[in-house]
Coordinates of C-alpha atoms in Angstrom, one line a residue:
A1366 CA -11.6 -35.8 8.9
S1367 CA -8.3 -37.9 8.9
T1368 CA -6.6 -39.1 12.1
E1369 CA -4.0 -36.3 11.7
E1370 CA -6.7 -33.6 11.3
T1371 CA -8.5 -34.9 14.4
C1372 CA -5.3 -34.8 16.3
R1373 CA -4.4 -31.3 15.2
V1374 CA -7.8 -30.0 16.4
A1375 CA -7.5 -31.9 19.7
A1376 CA -4.0 -30.5 20.3
A1377 CA -5.0 -26.9 19.6
Q1378 CA -8.2 -27.1 21.9
L1379 CA -6.3 -28.8 24.8
K1380 CA -3.7 -26.2 24.7
K1381 CA -6.2 -23.4 24.7
F1382 CA -8.1 -25.1 27.6
S1383 CA -5.1 -26.0 29.8
G1384 CA -2.7 -23.2 29.2
F1385 CA 0.3 -25.5 28.6
D1386 CA 3.0 -23.9 26.4
K1387 CA 2.9 -27.0 24.1
V1388 CA 0.6 -29.8 23.4
M1389 CA 1.7 -32.7 21.1
I1390 CA 0.1 -35.9 20.0
Y1391 CA 2.5 -38.7 19.7
Q1392 CA 1.7 -42.0 17.8
F1393 CA 3.7 -45.1 18.4
D1394 CA 5.1 -47.2 15.5
K1395 CA 5.5 -51.0 15.5
D1396 CA 8.8 -50.7 17.3
W1397 CA 7.3 -48.3 20.0
N1398 CA 9.3 -45.3 18.6
G1399 CA 7.0 -42.2 18.8
D1400 CA 6.1 -39.9 15.9
V1401 CA 4.8 -36.5 16.6
I1402 CA 1.8 -36.2 14.3
A1403 CA 0.2 -33.0 15.8
E1404 CA 1.4 -30.0 17.8
A1405 CA 0.1 -26.7 19.2
R1406 CA 2.8 -24.5 20.9
E1407 CA 3.9 -21.0 21.8
E1408 CA 6.3 -19.5 19.3
E1409 CA 9.2 -19.6 21.8
M1410 CA 8.9 -23.3 22.3
D1411 CA 10.9 -25.7 20.0
S1412 CA 8.9 -27.5 17.4
Y1413 CA 9.0 -31.3 17.5
L1414 CA 6.3 -31.9 14.8
G1415 CA 7.3 -34.6 12.4
L1416 CA 10.1 -35.8 14.6
K1417 CA 10.6 -39.5 15.8
F1418 CA 11.6 -40.2 19.4
P1419 CA 13.2 -43.5 20.4
A1420 CA 11.2 -46.2 22.3
S1421 CA 13.7 -45.8 25.2
D1422 CA 12.1 -42.4 26.0
I1423 CA 8.9 -44.3 27.2
P1424 CA 10.2 -47.7 28.2
R1425 CA 8.0 -50.8 28.3
Q1426 CA 7.2 -50.6 32.0
A1427 CA 6.0 -47.0 31.6
R1428 CA 3.8 -48.0 28.6
E1429 CA 2.3 -50.8 30.7
L1430 CA 1.4 -48.3 33.5
Y1431 CA -0.5 -46.1 30.9
K1432 CA -2.8 -49.1 30.4
K1433 CA -3.8 -48.8 34.2
T1434 CA -3.8 -45.0 34.7
P1435 CA -5.2 -42.6 32.2
Y1436 CA -2.7 -39.8 32.7
R1437 CA 0.6 -38.7 34.4
L1438 CA 0.9 -35.2 35.7
I1439 CA 4.2 -33.7 36.9
P1440 CA 3.3 -30.1 38.0
A1441 CA 6.8 -29.2 38.9
V1442 CA 10.0 -31.0 38.2
D1443 CA 11.7 -29.6 41.3
Y1444 CA 9.2 -31.1 43.7
E1445 CA 10.4 -32.8 46.9
A1446 CA 9.4 -36.4 47.1
V1447 CA 7.7 -37.5 50.4
K1448 CA 8.6 -41.0 51.7
L1449 CA 5.8 -43.3 52.8
Y1450 CA 5.6 -44.2 56.5
P1451 CA 5.8 -46.9 57.5
V1452 CA 8.1 -48.3 54.8
L1453 CA 6.4 -51.8 55.1
N1454 CA 2.6 -52.0 55.0
P1455 CA 1.6 -53.5 58.4
K1456 CA -1.3 -55.3 56.8
T1457 CA 0.6 -57.0 54.0
N1458 CA 4.1 -56.9 55.5
G1459 CA 5.4 -55.7 52.0
F1460 CA 6.0 -52.5 50.1
T1461 CA 3.0 -50.6 49.0
N1462 CA 2.3 -50.9 45.2
L1463 CA 1.8 -47.3 43.9
S1464 CA 1.4 -48.4 40.3
D1465 CA -2.2 -47.1 40.2
S1466 CA -1.5 -43.9 42.0
N1467 CA -1.3 -40.5 40.2
L1468 CA 0.6 -39.1 43.2
R1469 CA 3.5 -41.6 43.0
S1470 CA 6.9 -40.1 42.6
V1471 CA 8.8 -40.0 39.3
A1472 CA 12.1 -41.7 38.5
G1473 CA 15.0 -39.3 38.7
V1474 CA 16.2 -40.1 35.2
H1475 CA 12.8 -38.9 33.8
L1476 CA 13.0 -35.6 35.7
E1477 CA 16.5 -35.2 34.3
Y1478 CA 15.1 -35.8 30.9
L1479 CA 12.6 -33.0 31.4
R1480 CA 15.2 -30.6 32.7
N1481 CA 17.3 -31.3 29.5
M1482 CA 14.2 -30.2 27.5
K1483 CA 14.3 -27.0 29.7
L1484 CA 10.8 -27.9 31.1
N1485 CA 9.3 -27.3 34.4
A1486 CA 6.1 -29.2 34.2
S1487 CA 4.6 -32.0 32.0
M1488 CA 1.5 -34.1 31.6
S1489 CA 1.0 -37.2 29.5
T1490 CA -2.4 -38.8 28.7
R1491 CA -2.8 -42.2 27.1
I1492 CA -4.6 -42.8 23.9
L1493 CA -5.9 -46.4 23.6
K1494 CA -7.1 -48.3 20.7
D1495 CA -8.5 -51.8 21.0
G1496 CA -7.1 -51.9 24.5
E1497 CA -3.6 -51.2 23.4
L1498 CA -1.6 -48.1 23.7
W1499 CA -1.8 -46.2 20.4
G1500 CA -0.2 -42.9 21.5
L1501 CA 0.0 -40.1 24.0
I1502 CA -1.1 -36.6 24.5
A1503 CA 2.1 -35.0 25.7
C1504 CA 2.0 -31.5 27.3
H1505 CA 5.0 -29.3 28.1
H1506 CA 5.3 -26.1 30.2
R1507 CA 8.2 -23.8 31.1
T1508 CA 7.0 -23.0 34.6
P1509 CA 5.2 -25.1 37.2
N1510 CA 1.6 -25.9 36.2
Y1511 CA -0.9 -27.3 38.7
L1512 CA -4.0 -28.7 37.1
S1513 CA -7.1 -29.5 39.1
Y1514 CA -8.6 -33.0 39.0
E1515 CA -11.5 -31.7 36.9
A1516 CA -9.0 -30.3 34.3
C1517 CA -7.2 -33.6 34.2
S1518 CA -10.5 -35.3 33.6
V1519 CA -11.0 -33.2 30.5
F1520 CA -7.8 -34.7 29.0
E1521 CA -9.0 -38.2 29.7
L1522 CA -12.4 -37.4 28.0
M1523 CA -10.6 -35.9 25.0
S1524 CA -8.3 -39.1 24.8
N1525 CA -11.5 -41.1 24.5
V1526 CA -12.9 -38.8 21.8
I1527 CA -9.7 -39.3 19.8
T1528 CA -9.8 -43.0 20.2
T1529 CA -13.3 -43.1 19.0
K1530 CA -12.5 -40.9 16.0
I1531 CA -9.4 -42.9 15.1
S1532 CA -11.4 -46.1 15.2
A1533 CA -14.1 -44.7 13.0
V1534 CA -11.7 -43.3 10.4
Q1535 CA -9.7 -46.5 10.2
A1536 CA -12.9 -48.6 10.1
A1537 CA -14.1 -46.6 7.1
D1538 CA -10.8 -46.9 5.3
Q1539 CA -10.7 -50.6 5.9
L1540 CA -14.2 -50.9 4.5
V1541 CA -13.2 -49.2 1.3
T1542 CA -10.0 -51.3 1.0
S1543 CA -11.9 -54.5 1.8
A1544 CA -14.5 -53.9 -0.9
D1545 CA -11.7 -53.1 -3.5
S1546 CA -9.8 -56.2 -2.5
Q1547 CA -12.8 -58.5 -2.8
Q1548 CA -13.6 -57.1 -6.3
K1549 CA -10.0 -57.8 -7.4
L1550 CA -10.0 -61.3 -5.9
Y1551 CA -13.2 -62.1 -7.6
A1552 CA -11.8 -61.1 -11.0
L1553 CA -8.6 -63.1 -10.2
V1554 CA -10.5 -66.3 -9.3
Q1555 CA -12.5 -66.0 -12.5
L1556 CA -9.3 -65.7 -14.5
I1557 CA -7.5 -68.6 -12.7
Y1558 CA -10.4 -71.0 -13.4
Q1559 CA -10.8 -69.8 -17.0
Q1560 CA -7.2 -69.7 -18.1
N1561 CA -5.0 -71.3 -15.5
S1562 CA -1.9 -69.5 -16.9
P1563 CA 0.2 -67.5 -14.4
D1564 CA 1.1 -65.1 -17.2
A1565 CA -2.5 -64.1 -17.5
Y1566 CA -3.1 -63.3 -13.8
Q1567 CA 0.2 -61.9 -12.6
S1568 CA -0.8 -58.3 -13.0
L1569 CA -4.0 -58.9 -11.1
I1570 CA -2.0 -60.4 -8.2
A1571 CA 0.3 -57.4 -8.2
S1572 CA -2.7 -55.1 -8.1
L1573 CA -4.3 -57.0 -5.3
L1574 CA -1.2 -57.1 -3.1
E1575 CA 0.1 -53.6 -4.1
A1576 CA 3.3 -55.0 -5.3
D1577 CA 5.9 -53.8 -7.8
G1578 CA 6.7 -57.3 -9.1
V1579 CA 5.3 -60.8 -8.8
A1580 CA 6.9 -64.3 -9.3
V1581 CA 4.7 -67.4 -9.6
V1582 CA 6.6 -70.5 -8.8
L1583 CA 4.7 -73.7 -9.8
D1584 CA 6.0 -77.2 -10.4
K1585 CA 9.6 -75.8 -10.8
A1586 CA 8.5 -73.3 -13.4
I1587 CA 9.0 -69.6 -12.7
F1588 CA 6.8 -66.9 -14.2
T1589 CA 7.7 -63.3 -13.4
G1590 CA 6.2 -59.9 -14.0
G1591 CA 7.2 -56.3 -13.0
K1592 CA 10.3 -55.8 -10.9
T1593 CA 11.7 -59.0 -9.5
P1594 CA 15.0 -60.8 -8.8
S1595 CA 16.4 -63.1 -11.5
D1596 CA 15.0 -66.6 -11.9
K1597 CA 18.1 -68.1 -10.2
E1598 CA 17.7 -65.7 -7.2
I1599 CA 14.0 -66.6 -7.0
E1600 CA 14.9 -70.3 -7.0
D1601 CA 17.3 -69.8 -4.1
L1602 CA 14.8 -67.7 -2.3
T1603 CA 12.0 -70.3 -2.5
F1604 CA 14.5 -73.0 -1.3
W1605 CA 15.2 -70.7 1.7
L1606 CA 11.5 -70.2 2.3
G1607 CA 10.7 -73.9 2.0
S1608 CA 13.3 -74.7 4.7
N1609 CA 11.4 -72.5 7.2
E1610 CA 8.9 -75.3 7.7
T1611 CA 5.8 -73.2 7.9
D1612 CA 2.8 -72.9 5.7
E1613 CA 1.9 -69.4 7.0
I1614 CA 2.1 -66.3 4.9
Y1615 CA 5.5 -64.7 5.3
H1616 CA 6.2 -60.9 5.0
Q1617 CA 9.2 -58.7 5.4
S1618 CA 9.8 -55.1 4.5
S1619 CA 13.6 -55.5 4.7
L1620 CA 14.4 -58.9 3.2
S1621 CA 18.1 -58.4 3.2
S1622 CA 18.1 -58.0 7.0
V1623 CA 17.0 -61.6 7.5
Y1624 CA 18.2 -63.1 4.1
E1625 CA 21.7 -61.9 3.2
P1626 CA 21.7 -62.8 -0.5
A1627 CA 18.8 -60.3 -1.0
E1628 CA 21.3 -57.4 -0.5
T1629 CA 22.3 -57.8 -4.2
Y1630 CA 18.8 -57.0 -5.5
A1631 CA 17.5 -54.8 -2.7
Q1632 CA 16.8 -51.9 -5.0
Q1633 CA 14.1 -53.8 -7.0
A1634 CA 13.0 -56.2 -4.2
S1635 CA 13.5 -55.0 -0.6
G1636 CA 10.1 -56.1 0.5
L1637 CA 8.7 -59.6 0.2
L1638 CA 5.3 -61.2 0.7
A1639 CA 5.5 -64.9 0.2
I1640 CA 2.3 -67.0 -0.2
P1641 CA 3.0 -70.8 0.1
V1642 CA 0.7 -72.7 -2.2
E1643 CA 2.4 -76.1 -1.7
R1644 CA 5.5 -75.4 0.3
G1645 CA 6.7 -79.0 0.2
K1646 CA 6.8 -78.9 -3.6
G1647 CA 8.3 -75.4 -3.6
N1648 CA 5.2 -73.7 -5.0
F1649 CA 5.0 -70.1 -4.0
I1650 CA 3.4 -66.8 -5.0
L1651 CA 6.1 -64.1 -4.3
A1652 CA 5.2 -60.4 -4.3
F1653 CA 8.0 -57.9 -4.2
R1654 CA 8.2 -54.2 -3.3
T1655 CA 11.1 -52.0 -4.4
E1656 CA 13.3 -50.1 -2.0
A1657 CA 11.8 -46.9 -0.5
V1658 CA 14.7 -44.8 0.7
Q1659 CA 13.5 -43.0 3.8
K1660 CA 15.0 -40.1 5.6
V1661 CA 13.9 -40.2 9.3
T1662 CA 14.4 -37.2 11.5
W1663 CA 14.8 -38.0 15.1
G1664 CA 14.6 -35.7 18.2
G1665 CA 18.2 -36.3 19.1
N1666 CA 20.5 -39.2 18.1
P1667 CA 18.6 -42.4 19.0
S1668 CA 22.0 -44.3 19.6
E1669 CA 22.6 -41.8 22.4
A1670 CA 19.2 -42.0 24.0
V1671 CA 20.7 -43.5 27.2
Q1672 CA 24.2 -42.7 28.4
F1673 CA 25.8 -44.9 31.1
E1674 CA 28.4 -43.7 33.6
S1675 CA 31.8 -45.5 34.0
D1676 CA 30.4 -47.9 36.6
G1677 CA 27.9 -49.3 34.0
K1678 CA 25.0 -48.9 36.5
K1679 CA 24.0 -45.3 36.7
Y1680 CA 22.7 -43.8 33.5
H1681 CA 21.4 -40.4 32.2
P1682 CA 19.0 -39.5 29.4
R1683 CA 20.4 -37.6 26.3
A1684 CA 21.0 -33.9 26.8
S1685 CA 20.4 -32.9 23.1
F1686 CA 17.1 -33.0 21.2
R1687 CA 18.5 -31.4 18.0
N1688 CA 17.4 -32.9 14.8
W1689 CA 19.3 -36.0 13.8
Q1690 CA 18.6 -37.4 10.4
Q1691 CA 18.9 -41.1 9.4
T1692 CA 18.7 -42.6 5.9
V1693 CA 17.0 -45.9 5.9
R1694 CA 17.9 -48.2 2.9
N1695 CA 17.2 -51.7 1.7
T1696 CA 13.6 -51.3 3.1
S1697 CA 10.3 -51.2 1.2
M1698 CA 7.0 -49.6 2.4
P1699 CA 5.5 -52.0 5.0
W1700 CA 2.8 -54.5 4.2
K1701 CA -0.6 -53.4 5.7
E1702 CA -2.9 -55.7 7.5
E1703 CA -5.5 -55.4 4.7
T1704 CA -3.0 -56.6 2.2
L1705 CA -2.1 -59.5 4.4
K1706 CA -5.7 -60.5 4.7
A1707 CA -6.0 -60.3 0.9
A1708 CA -2.9 -62.6 0.6
T1709 CA -4.6 -65.1 3.0
D1710 CA -7.7 -65.1 0.9
L1711 CA -5.6 -65.6 -2.2
K1712 CA -3.8 -68.5 -0.6
N1713 CA -7.0 -70.2 0.2
V1714 CA -8.2 -69.9 -3.3
L1715 CA -5.0 -71.1 -5.0
T1716 CA -4.7 -74.1 -2.5
S1717 CA -8.3 -75.1 -3.1
Y1718 CA -7.8 -74.9 -6.9
R1719 CA -4.6 -77.0 -6.8
L1720 CA -6.3 -79.6 -4.7
N1721 CA -9.4 -79.8 -7.0
N1722 CA -7.4 -80.0 -10.2
R1723 CA -4.7 -82.6 -9.5

């Protein structure tokens, strides 16, 4: 089963077990925005499946707390907070740190956020992968919902099951990808040592790096194949890359966001993976990916996620969660970790070849 299928089953079973009106599984992207990848709900509840929620909904300090505590239960948003007494701990002469306590009160802005969603109770359970926060199991209810400690423990157990399944699925996928990459790299190495002609092995590089176009820049000569910028544009790009003073592989899915001249050829080369073979001499392997226009549907306008009052200090969460669509341009599909590893292997092969054949 895929990660999404595993999460769909988990959401359905947890809803059935807990009685929550809606159970969602929420996966973080690289910018900590959250994508709802699975959902089980009552018909009357709004569907958030497939929507993206801004990172500000779960700020950094909240994400850090999920590494310490497995879940956060708010059984009723209209609860009355009880102050600790005494205010200062007599043993430490300082405030009591409640970070590890499930009974600590909730920030008023978060309660307002839940009320704006027309909710009366919520629960969030972490999903960790390799010690980092991968996602959350988010539960919503229209009336107060008091869960026992035993019931909360079931959510924690299911979180571990999901983590194990995700790791297993991704490990299997990586094994297949790695085997395929090694096979392509072996064929590429043979071709390089047999023919040493960039025209002969460009297509294999494109296949290895899953690129739409490749430019091989060696000793001031430029060899291109597939969808690439012009030779002059490639020459300017390699000069810019060379000025970065790093021999590490460079990758970018939105080249024009960091290199303004790339806007003119963003349609055929929005993404760049640059392999420095001999940076000082301007020798590079450049892999390009075409623009992949994406329509992202957000749960409310992300630019209105936080609204400040006139004093600039007090703030409120957004009141609307209606679908808000954004068109993302000048961006390619992202470069996967497996592709970056293959690029590193290729760099090592080419660097060794150049050193041994001077």
